[in-house]
mmCIF file of C-alpha atoms and ligand atoms in Angstrom:
data_model
loop_
_atom_site.group_PDB
_atom_site.id
_atom_site.type_symbol
_atom_site.label_atom_id
_atom_site.label_comp_id
_atom_site.label_asym_id
_atom_site.label_seq_id
_atom_site.Cartn_x
_atom_site.Cartn_y
_atom_site.Cartn_z
ATOM 1 C CA MET A 4 35.027 132.684 89.283
ATOM 2 C CA SER A 5 34.121 129.999 86.765
ATOM 3 C CA ILE A 6 32.251 126.744 86.792
ATOM 4 C CA ASN A 7 33.414 124.285 84.208
ATOM 5 C CA THR A 8 32.213 120.894 83.187
ATOM 6 C CA SER A 9 34.186 119.111 80.510
ATOM 7 C CA ASN A 10 32.453 118.178 77.295
ATOM 8 C CA ASN A 11 34.602 115.094 76.853
ATOM 9 C CA PRO A 12 34.999 113.058 80.025
ATOM 10 C CA VAL A 13 38.338 113.134 81.843
ATOM 11 C CA LYS A 14 39.167 110.573 84.513
ATOM 12 C CA ILE A 15 41.771 110.074 87.211
ATOM 13 C CA ALA A 16 43.741 106.974 86.247
ATOM 14 C CA GLY A 17 46.168 106.842 89.163
ATOM 15 C CA THR A 18 47.338 108.674 92.266
ATOM 16 C CA GLY A 19 50.561 108.824 94.240
ATOM 17 C CA SER A 20 52.176 110.638 97.135
ATOM 18 C CA TYR A 21 55.478 111.051 98.877
ATOM 19 C CA LEU A 22 56.287 112.294 102.363
ATOM 20 C CA PRO A 23 59.834 112.964 103.558
ATOM 21 C CA GLU A 24 61.036 110.551 106.252
ATOM 22 C CA LYS A 25 61.880 113.083 108.950
ATOM 23 C CA GLU A 26 59.008 113.627 111.382
ATOM 24 C CA LEU A 27 58.744 116.704 113.582
ATOM 25 C CA THR A 28 56.209 116.174 116.358
ATOM 26 C CA ASN A 29 54.414 118.782 118.436
ATOM 27 C CA LYS A 30 56.497 117.676 121.421
ATOM 28 C CA GLU A 31 59.652 118.450 119.428
ATOM 29 C CA MET A 32 58.158 121.833 118.409
ATOM 30 C CA GLU A 33 58.004 122.705 122.120
ATOM 31 C CA ALA A 34 61.823 122.837 122.108
ATOM 32 C CA ILE A 35 61.875 125.179 119.075
ATOM 33 C CA VAL A 36 59.303 127.871 119.990
ATOM 34 C CA ASP A 37 57.125 128.837 122.969
ATOM 35 C CA THR A 38 54.247 126.460 122.263
ATOM 36 C CA THR A 39 52.621 123.292 123.564
ATOM 37 C CA ASP A 40 51.303 120.105 122.054
ATOM 38 C CA GLU A 41 47.992 120.974 123.741
ATOM 39 C CA TRP A 42 47.761 124.405 121.996
ATOM 40 C CA ILE A 43 48.655 123.058 118.559
ATOM 41 C CA THR A 44 46.328 120.056 118.867
ATOM 42 C CA SER A 45 43.329 121.972 120.185
ATOM 43 C CA ARG A 46 43.679 124.966 117.800
ATOM 44 C CA THR A 47 44.588 123.044 114.637
ATOM 45 C CA GLY A 48 44.335 119.247 114.994
ATOM 46 C CA ILE A 49 47.970 118.903 113.902
ATOM 47 C CA LYS A 50 50.146 116.427 115.845
ATOM 48 C CA SER A 51 53.158 116.070 113.572
ATOM 49 C CA ARG A 52 54.610 117.152 110.231
ATOM 50 C CA ARG A 53 57.306 115.937 107.817
ATOM 51 C CA ILE A 54 60.439 117.921 106.968
ATOM 52 C CA ALA A 55 62.423 117.430 103.754
ATOM 53 C CA ALA A 56 66.064 116.446 104.098
ATOM 54 C CA GLU A 57 68.886 118.880 103.369
ATOM 55 C CA GLY A 58 69.269 119.000 99.593
ATOM 56 C CA GLN A 59 65.882 117.360 98.971
ATOM 57 C CA ASN A 60 64.005 119.877 96.836
ATOM 58 C CA THR A 61 60.358 120.326 95.916
ATOM 59 C CA SER A 62 61.025 118.675 92.530
ATOM 60 C CA ASP A 63 62.468 115.616 94.305
ATOM 61 C CA LEU A 64 59.318 115.224 96.418
ATOM 62 C CA ALA A 65 57.196 115.791 93.314
ATOM 63 C CA THR A 66 59.111 113.196 91.312
ATOM 64 C CA GLU A 67 58.615 110.482 93.926
ATOM 65 C CA ALA A 68 54.875 111.176 94.148
ATOM 66 C CA ALA A 69 54.676 111.195 90.344
ATOM 67 C CA LYS A 70 56.363 107.797 90.047
ATOM 68 C CA ASN A 71 53.735 106.273 92.340
ATOM 69 C CA ALA A 72 50.896 107.840 90.342
ATOM 70 C CA LEU A 73 52.366 106.699 87.008
ATOM 71 C CA GLU A 74 52.786 103.162 88.327
ATOM 72 C CA GLN A 75 49.172 103.010 89.446
ATOM 73 C CA ALA A 76 47.977 104.444 86.132
ATOM 74 C CA GLY A 77 50.105 101.875 84.281
ATOM 75 C CA ILE A 78 51.918 104.396 82.100
ATOM 76 C CA ASP A 79 55.519 105.652 81.761
ATOM 77 C CA GLY A 80 56.866 109.168 81.877
ATOM 78 C CA ALA A 81 57.399 108.927 78.128
ATOM 79 C CA ASP A 82 53.608 108.605 77.678
ATOM 80 C CA LEU A 83 52.913 111.977 79.318
ATOM 81 C CA ASP A 84 51.729 114.919 77.226
ATOM 82 C CA VAL A 85 51.399 117.431 80.073
ATOM 83 C CA ILE A 86 53.031 117.925 83.484
ATOM 84 C CA ILE A 87 51.695 120.629 85.789
ATOM 85 C CA VAL A 88 53.236 121.234 89.206
ATOM 86 C CA ALA A 89 51.245 123.310 91.687
ATOM 87 C CA THR A 90 53.604 124.850 94.198
ATOM 88 C CA ILE A 91 54.465 128.033 96.087
ATOM 89 C CA THR A 92 57.906 126.684 96.975
ATOM 90 C CA PRO A 93 59.505 126.045 93.564
ATOM 91 C CA ASP A 94 63.107 124.811 93.441
ATOM 92 C CA THR A 95 64.002 128.038 91.613
ATOM 93 C CA LEU A 96 62.018 131.104 90.521
ATOM 94 C CA THR A 97 62.732 129.912 87.009
ATOM 95 C CA PRO A 98 62.702 127.397 85.389
ATOM 96 C CA ALA A 99 59.469 125.831 86.524
ATOM 97 C CA THR A 100 59.680 122.945 88.979
ATOM 98 C CA ALA A 101 57.684 120.925 86.431
ATOM 99 C CA CYS A 102 60.708 121.069 84.087
ATOM 100 C CA TYR A 103 62.922 119.384 86.673
ATOM 101 C CA VAL A 104 60.228 116.739 87.145
ATOM 102 C CA GLN A 105 59.913 116.247 83.383
ATOM 103 C CA HIS A 106 63.638 115.535 83.168
ATOM 104 C CA ASN A 107 63.579 113.207 86.184
ATOM 105 C CA LEU A 108 60.746 111.179 84.635
ATOM 106 C CA GLY A 109 62.152 111.099 81.102
ATOM 107 C CA ALA A 110 58.882 112.649 79.949
ATOM 108 C CA LYS A 111 60.418 114.133 76.844
ATOM 109 C CA LYS A 112 57.262 114.944 74.891
ATOM 110 C CA ALA A 113 55.392 116.521 77.830
ATOM 111 C CA VAL A 114 54.756 120.250 78.030
ATOM 112 C CA ALA A 115 55.742 121.166 81.589
ATOM 113 C CA PHE A 116 54.832 124.235 83.629
ATOM 114 C CA ASP A 117 53.889 125.342 87.152
ATOM 115 C CA VAL A 118 50.771 126.944 88.569
ATOM 116 C CA SER A 119 50.907 129.210 91.618
ATOM 117 C CA ALA A 120 47.607 129.131 93.475
ATOM 118 C CA ALA A 121 48.832 128.157 96.942
ATOM 119 C CA CYS A 122 46.684 125.611 98.780
ATOM 120 C CA SER A 123 44.115 125.546 95.933
ATOM 121 C CA GLY A 124 46.869 124.832 93.401
ATOM 122 C CA PHE A 125 46.258 121.114 92.914
ATOM 123 C CA LEU A 126 42.663 121.806 91.841
ATOM 124 C CA PHE A 127 43.789 124.700 89.611
ATOM 125 C CA ALA A 128 46.181 122.215 87.961
ATOM 126 C CA MET A 129 43.324 119.720 87.631
ATOM 127 C CA GLU A 130 41.168 122.358 85.972
ATOM 128 C CA VAL A 131 43.847 123.263 83.406
ATOM 129 C CA ALA A 132 44.795 119.648 82.693
ATOM 130 C CA GLN A 133 41.235 118.434 82.284
ATOM 131 C CA ARG A 134 40.576 121.295 79.851
ATOM 132 C CA MET A 135 43.646 120.385 77.800
ATOM 133 C CA ILE A 136 42.569 116.734 77.635
ATOM 134 C CA SER A 137 38.901 117.472 77.128
ATOM 135 C CA ASP A 138 39.658 119.724 74.160
ATOM 136 C CA GLY A 139 41.141 116.672 72.478
ATOM 137 C CA ASN A 140 44.716 117.871 71.961
ATOM 138 C CA TYR A 141 46.384 116.013 74.838
ATOM 139 C CA GLU A 142 45.850 112.531 76.220
ATOM 140 C CA ASN A 143 47.812 111.954 79.441
ATOM 141 C CA ALA A 144 48.422 114.646 82.042
ATOM 142 C CA LEU A 145 50.303 114.450 85.319
ATOM 143 C CA ILE A 146 49.252 116.954 87.963
ATOM 144 C CA ILE A 147 51.285 117.350 91.122
ATOM 145 C CA GLY A 148 50.966 119.375 94.310
ATOM 146 C CA ALA A 149 54.392 119.631 95.938
ATOM 147 C CA GLU A 150 55.834 121.836 98.658
ATOM 148 C CA LYS A 151 58.969 122.294 100.703
ATOM 149 C CA LEU A 152 57.377 124.820 103.044
ATOM 150 C CA SER A 153 60.074 124.228 105.670
ATOM 151 C CA ALA A 154 62.394 126.330 103.467
ATOM 152 C CA PHE A 155 60.029 129.338 103.739
ATOM 153 C CA THR A 156 59.050 128.951 107.398
ATOM 154 C CA ASN A 157 60.205 131.372 110.071
ATOM 155 C CA TRP A 158 61.232 128.919 112.758
ATOM 156 C CA ASP A 159 61.169 131.735 115.354
ATOM 157 C CA ASP A 160 57.495 132.554 114.721
ATOM 158 C CA ARG A 161 55.151 130.331 116.725
ATOM 159 C CA ASN A 162 52.123 131.759 114.889
ATOM 160 C CA THR A 163 53.165 130.014 111.679
ATOM 161 C CA CYS A 164 55.963 127.471 112.160
ATOM 162 C CA VAL A 165 53.762 124.944 113.956
ATOM 163 C CA LEU A 166 51.337 124.817 111.034
ATOM 164 C CA PHE A 167 53.280 123.744 107.957
ATOM 165 C CA GLY A 168 54.976 120.656 106.555
ATOM 166 C CA ASP A 169 56.594 119.242 103.413
ATOM 167 C CA GLY A 170 55.262 116.645 100.973
ATOM 168 C CA ALA A 171 53.892 115.902 97.523
ATOM 169 C CA GLY A 172 50.899 114.243 95.892
ATOM 170 C CA ALA A 173 50.139 113.493 92.252
ATOM 171 C CA ALA A 174 47.434 112.246 89.915
ATOM 172 C CA VAL A 175 47.406 111.046 86.320
ATOM 173 C CA LEU A 176 44.486 112.375 84.267
ATOM 174 C CA THR A 177 43.481 110.800 80.997
ATOM 175 C CA ARG A 178 40.536 110.494 78.640
ATOM 176 C CA GLY A 179 37.550 108.820 80.244
ATOM 177 C CA ASP A 180 34.121 107.775 79.115
ATOM 178 C CA GLU A 181 30.651 107.694 80.602
ATOM 179 C CA THR A 182 31.372 104.454 82.482
ATOM 180 C CA THR A 183 34.924 104.670 83.863
ATOM 181 C CA GLY A 184 34.661 107.588 86.242
ATOM 182 C CA ARG A 185 35.161 111.238 85.404
ATOM 183 C CA ILE A 186 35.517 114.735 86.701
ATOM 184 C CA LEU A 187 31.924 115.953 86.967
ATOM 185 C CA ALA A 188 32.310 119.637 87.806
ATOM 186 C CA THR A 189 35.024 122.049 88.866
ATOM 187 C CA GLN A 190 35.154 125.563 90.175
ATOM 188 C CA VAL A 191 38.199 127.800 90.539
ATOM 189 C CA GLY A 192 38.263 131.382 91.752
ATOM 190 C CA SER A 193 40.496 134.154 93.065
ATOM 191 C CA ASP A 194 40.120 137.283 95.183
ATOM 192 C CA GLY A 195 43.104 139.571 94.667
ATOM 193 C CA SER A 196 41.831 142.109 97.190
ATOM 194 C CA GLN A 197 43.213 139.903 99.984
ATOM 195 C CA THR A 198 46.842 139.445 98.940
ATOM 196 C CA SER A 199 48.132 140.883 102.216
ATOM 197 C CA ILE A 200 46.634 138.423 104.710
ATOM 198 C CA LEU A 201 48.587 135.354 103.571
ATOM 199 C CA ASN A 202 51.834 135.664 101.650
ATOM 200 C CA ILE A 203 55.599 135.275 101.423
ATOM 201 C CA PRO A 204 56.536 138.975 101.179
ATOM 202 C CA GLY A 205 60.271 138.670 100.441
ATOM 203 C CA GLY A 206 62.042 136.892 97.601
ATOM 204 C CA GLY A 207 60.024 138.089 94.590
ATOM 205 C CA SER A 208 60.860 141.003 92.299
ATOM 206 C CA ALA A 209 59.328 143.473 94.787
ATOM 207 C CA CYS A 210 61.991 142.429 97.283
ATOM 208 C CA PRO A 211 64.558 140.324 95.454
ATOM 209 C CA LYS A 212 67.266 140.311 98.136
ATOM 210 C CA PRO A 213 65.499 139.810 101.475
ATOM 211 C CA SER A 214 67.542 139.248 104.581
ATOM 212 C CA ARG A 215 66.563 136.176 106.551
ATOM 213 C CA ASP A 216 67.593 137.769 109.853
ATOM 214 C CA GLY A 217 67.288 141.509 109.423
ATOM 215 C CA GLU A 218 64.515 144.038 108.987
ATOM 216 C CA GLY A 219 62.171 144.415 106.018
ATOM 217 C CA GLU A 220 60.217 141.920 103.963
ATOM 218 C CA GLN A 221 61.105 138.362 104.895
ATOM 219 C CA PRO A 222 61.134 135.275 102.652
ATOM 220 C CA TYR A 223 58.820 133.488 105.075
ATOM 221 C CA LEU A 224 55.151 132.587 105.128
ATOM 222 C CA ALA A 225 53.187 135.286 106.951
ATOM 223 C CA MET A 226 49.510 134.971 107.842
ATOM 224 C CA GLN A 227 46.722 136.795 109.623
ATOM 225 C CA GLY A 228 45.235 133.533 110.858
ATOM 226 C CA ARG A 229 41.832 134.678 112.106
ATOM 227 C CA GLU A 230 41.041 136.617 108.918
ATOM 228 C CA VAL A 231 42.097 133.703 106.730
ATOM 229 C CA PHE A 232 40.053 131.315 108.853
ATOM 230 C CA LYS A 233 36.787 133.234 108.340
ATOM 231 C CA LEU A 234 37.260 133.717 104.615
ATOM 232 C CA ALA A 235 38.315 130.069 104.195
ATOM 233 C CA VAL A 236 35.119 128.683 105.684
ATOM 234 C CA ASN A 237 32.854 130.875 103.561
ATOM 235 C CA ALA A 238 34.730 130.406 100.291
ATOM 236 C CA MET A 239 35.047 126.634 100.709
ATOM 237 C CA LYS A 240 31.371 126.308 101.529
ATOM 238 C CA ARG A 241 30.354 128.287 98.439
ATOM 239 C CA ALA A 242 32.770 126.460 96.123
ATOM 240 C CA SER A 243 31.670 123.017 97.316
ATOM 241 C CA GLU A 244 27.994 123.884 97.044
ATOM 242 C CA ALA A 245 28.547 125.113 93.490
ATOM 243 C CA VAL A 246 30.147 121.873 92.255
ATOM 244 C CA ILE A 247 27.729 119.676 94.203
ATOM 245 C CA GLU A 248 24.831 121.432 92.492
ATOM 246 C CA GLU A 249 26.516 121.451 89.084
ATOM 247 C CA ALA A 250 27.214 117.714 89.349
ATOM 248 C CA GLY A 251 23.650 116.976 90.530
ATOM 249 C CA LEU A 252 24.844 115.462 93.825
ATOM 250 C CA ASP A 253 23.533 115.714 97.379
ATOM 251 C CA ALA A 254 24.787 114.903 100.879
ATOM 252 C CA GLU A 255 23.413 111.363 100.560
ATOM 253 C CA ASN A 256 25.254 110.278 97.434
ATOM 254 C CA ILE A 257 28.617 111.861 98.222
ATOM 255 C CA LYS A 258 30.966 109.161 99.508
ATOM 256 C CA LEU A 259 33.787 111.384 100.681
ATOM 257 C CA ILE A 260 34.747 115.033 101.029
ATOM 258 C CA ILE A 261 38.486 115.677 100.668
ATOM 259 C CA PRO A 262 39.105 119.203 101.968
ATOM 260 C CA HIS A 263 42.335 121.161 102.136
ATOM 261 C CA GLN A 264 44.173 120.145 105.294
ATOM 262 C CA ALA A 265 44.905 123.413 107.125
ATOM 263 C CA ASN A 266 42.939 123.257 110.345
ATOM 264 C CA LEU A 267 40.563 120.644 111.772
ATOM 265 C CA ARG A 268 38.268 123.420 112.996
ATOM 266 C CA ILE A 269 37.924 124.718 109.428
ATOM 267 C CA ILE A 270 37.240 121.180 108.156
ATOM 268 C CA ASP A 271 34.603 120.594 110.852
ATOM 269 C CA ALA A 272 32.948 123.935 110.046
ATOM 270 C CA ILE A 273 32.722 123.029 106.340
ATOM 271 C CA ALA A 274 31.281 119.567 107.067
ATOM 272 C CA ASP A 275 28.754 121.146 109.410
ATOM 273 C CA ARG A 276 27.634 123.759 106.873
ATOM 274 C CA LEU A 277 27.339 121.120 104.135
ATOM 275 C CA THR A 278 25.499 118.781 106.564
ATOM 276 C CA ILE A 279 27.982 116.038 105.780
ATOM 277 C CA PRO A 280 28.755 113.691 108.716
ATOM 278 C CA ASN A 281 32.369 113.668 109.956
ATOM 279 C CA GLU A 282 32.936 110.052 108.884
ATOM 280 C CA LYS A 283 32.507 111.185 105.264
ATOM 281 C CA VAL A 284 35.300 113.760 105.578
ATOM 282 C CA PHE A 285 38.895 112.720 104.931
ATOM 283 C CA VAL A 286 41.439 114.040 107.427
ATOM 284 C CA ASN A 287 45.185 113.430 107.580
ATOM 285 C CA LEU A 288 46.461 116.796 108.806
ATOM 286 C CA HIS A 289 47.293 115.303 112.227
ATOM 287 C CA LYS A 290 50.163 113.474 110.459
ATOM 288 C CA TYR A 291 51.433 116.083 108.005
ATOM 289 C CA GLY A 292 50.209 119.562 109.013
ATOM 290 C CA ASN A 293 49.376 122.020 106.251
ATOM 291 C CA THR A 294 51.340 121.115 103.109
ATOM 292 C CA SER A 295 49.619 123.777 100.946
ATOM 293 C CA ALA A 296 49.304 122.607 97.309
ATOM 294 C CA ALA A 297 50.340 119.091 98.290
ATOM 295 C CA ALA A 298 47.657 118.619 100.944
ATOM 296 C CA MET A 299 44.621 117.675 98.852
ATOM 297 C CA ALA A 300 46.821 115.645 96.479
ATOM 298 C CA ILE A 301 48.271 113.572 99.323
ATOM 299 C CA ALA A 302 44.823 113.177 100.872
ATOM 300 C CA LEU A 303 43.356 111.982 97.554
ATOM 301 C CA ASP A 304 46.086 109.366 97.212
ATOM 302 C CA GLU A 305 45.693 108.135 100.784
ATOM 303 C CA ALA A 306 41.899 107.934 100.476
ATOM 304 C CA ASN A 307 42.346 105.987 97.234
ATOM 305 C CA ARG A 308 44.986 103.586 98.555
ATOM 306 C CA GLU A 309 43.162 103.053 101.856
ATOM 307 C CA GLY A 310 40.123 101.891 99.882
ATOM 308 C CA LYS A 311 37.956 104.773 101.101
ATOM 309 C CA ILE A 312 36.846 105.445 97.516
ATOM 310 C CA GLU A 313 35.914 102.874 94.928
ATOM 311 C CA ARG A 314 34.927 103.011 91.277
ATOM 312 C CA GLY A 315 31.587 104.766 90.910
ATOM 313 C CA ASP A 316 31.798 106.700 94.196
ATOM 314 C CA ASN A 317 31.237 110.450 94.130
ATOM 315 C CA ILE A 318 33.777 112.596 95.929
ATOM 316 C CA VAL A 319 34.153 116.336 96.444
ATOM 317 C CA MET A 320 37.508 118.075 96.849
ATOM 318 C CA VAL A 321 37.626 121.637 98.120
ATOM 319 C CA GLY A 322 40.442 124.021 98.991
ATOM 320 C CA PHE A 323 41.410 127.560 99.839
ATOM 321 C CA GLY A 324 44.683 129.437 99.952
ATOM 322 C CA ALA A 325 46.802 132.531 99.474
ATOM 323 C CA GLY A 326 45.736 134.867 96.720
ATOM 324 C CA LEU A 327 43.152 134.438 97.940
ATOM 325 C CA THR A 328 42.243 131.428 95.851
ATOM 326 C CA TYR A 329 39.546 128.825 96.231
ATOM 327 C CA ALA A 330 38.592 125.740 94.250
ATOM 328 C CA ALA A 331 36.390 122.669 94.308
ATOM 329 C CA ALA A 332 35.885 119.587 92.190
ATOM 330 C CA ALA A 333 33.168 116.937 92.117
ATOM 331 C CA ILE A 334 34.548 113.668 90.802
ATOM 332 C CA GLN A 335 32.975 110.317 90.035
ATOM 333 C CA TRP A 336 35.736 107.838 90.843
HETATM 334 O O1 LIG B 21 46.401 126.876 104.109
HETATM 335 C C1 LIG B 21 46.020 128.171 103.791
HETATM 336 C C2 LIG B 21 44.919 128.628 104.590
HETATM 337 N N1 LIG B 21 45.327 128.765 105.989
HETATM 338 C C3 LIG B 21 44.429 128.565 106.887
HETATM 339 O O2 LIG B 21 43.339 128.191 106.570
HETATM 340 C C4 LIG B 21 44.776 128.873 108.337
HETATM 341 C C5 LIG B 21 43.625 129.621 108.963
HETATM 342 N N2 LIG B 21 43.835 130.025 110.346
HETATM 343 C C6 LIG B 21 44.004 129.147 111.359
HETATM 344 O O3 LIG B 21 44.044 127.953 111.153
HETATM 345 C C7 LIG B 21 44.049 129.708 112.757
HETATM 346 O O4 LIG B 21 43.718 131.083 112.742
HETATM 347 C C8 LIG B 21 45.415 129.539 113.449
HETATM 348 C C9 LIG B 21 45.633 128.055 113.790
HETATM 349 C C10 LIG B 21 46.524 130.037 112.565
HETATM 350 C C11 LIG B 21 45.471 130.292 114.783
HETATM 351 O O5 LIG B 21 44.400 129.904 115.617
HETATM 352 P P1 LIG B 21 43.491 131.009 116.324
HETATM 353 O O6 LIG B 21 42.538 130.299 117.165
HETATM 354 O O7 LIG B 21 42.959 131.903 115.252
HETATM 355 O O8 LIG B 21 44.534 131.721 117.253
HETATM 356 P P2 LIG B 21 45.038 133.247 117.247
HETATM 357 O O9 LIG B 21 45.904 133.512 116.076
HETATM 358 O O10 LIG B 21 43.872 134.131 117.448
HETATM 359 O O11 LIG B 21 45.932 133.269 118.554
HETATM 360 C C12 LIG B 21 45.370 133.027 119.839
HETATM 361 C C13 LIG B 21 46.482 133.105 120.883
HETATM 362 C C14 LIG B 21 47.349 134.349 120.770
HETATM 363 O O12 LIG B 21 47.651 134.767 122.086
HETATM 364 P P3 LIG B 21 46.883 136.015 122.722
HETATM 365 O O13 LIG B 21 47.157 137.171 121.820
HETATM 366 O O14 LIG B 21 45.437 135.624 122.755
HETATM 367 O O15 LIG B 21 47.509 136.114 124.080
HETATM 368 C C15 LIG B 21 48.601 133.849 120.100
HETATM 369 O O16 LIG B 21 49.734 134.594 120.464
HETATM 370 O O17 LIG B 21 47.363 131.978 120.733
HETATM 371 C C16 LIG B 21 48.710 132.454 120.661
HETATM 372 N N3 LIG B 21 49.479 131.551 119.830
HETATM 373 C C17 LIG B 21 50.099 130.461 120.291
HETATM 374 N N4 LIG B 21 50.206 129.936 121.519
HETATM 375 C C18 LIG B 21 50.899 128.790 121.657
HETATM 376 C C19 LIG B 21 49.666 131.632 118.494
HETATM 377 N N5 LIG B 21 50.414 130.590 118.075
HETATM 378 C C20 LIG B 21 50.703 129.853 119.175
HETATM 379 C C21 LIG B 21 51.424 128.667 119.383
HETATM 380 N N6 LIG B 21 51.499 128.169 120.636
HETATM 381 N N7 LIG B 21 52.010 127.997 118.373
#
């Protein structure tokens, strides 16, 4: 675990997101597995999710989100020094999805690489990028959370397939100053003793040729939901409290909490423990389900574009995912 506050201010200059067109509603899920809209809604808060088109890869979703963020930041791909893609569903095991994005954006001078920290990945990417900028060696960084989880979903497993969706969100980070908004505090952490409760067991070097139909390790998301739920609430509470304290904030002067969008019951539990009223908590999981590394990135962009955060507002982002990983950031917009 580490708490980091940049010496030189780093600000978010623009955000963007992209969701595939195809919607898959809970009603439509009822025809795929033995489930009901009522069960999914009451247990998770999810009503619908987006599914990438055939041939539309994680890098394609990431590129579209990136273009929106670059446009808002008022810079071109050629101005980028760093591109970091957070994903657990890369186009290929190698090269990094960020390299495809770099090419798509014509970002020739950017160093491009991926981070794998599951649902916390966007904040891990933020941590790395802000450090690179804060140290003074890089100026403009593009961080992206992008996932095509539909490609790693077991569509016969009602325990998991109703939960996930595809999408991408992005942010441009650049040098800030004391007056233009800045990242105030970040925390990232990992607990490798819990690798077995949320994972994609097949498809890595431990099981490089998994069968999608047969026995053995499968290339699908697998989760012990109840265990993850309990650990998620505790870790997200601790991570948010750490950055709130580090940034010198309190419940009163936080404008918005942007939590990872996995389950409305988890989000409500966090808000309750932080004594933050529900209207200060951003929720969009009813539209998109759990999009892992993309979720907080998409939520940040929507909150920004919907005018829910304005210059000078303090926000807190907090997430949790496979690894286990957890992360939080306090940001002055
Ligand atoms: O993003 C990374 C982090 N991930 C998370 O934070 C997810 C954390 N976990 C969760 O959100 C919840 O644990 C779930 C939504 C995954 C599950 O909710 P739950 O209240 O923990 O339900 P459960 O797994 O304990 O299952 C309760 C019942 C079971 O039936 P029995 O054994 O009680 O008869 C399941 O078989 O619900 C059944 N069930 C379903 N029923 C209808 C499980 N999935 C479904 C389904 N439709 N889709």
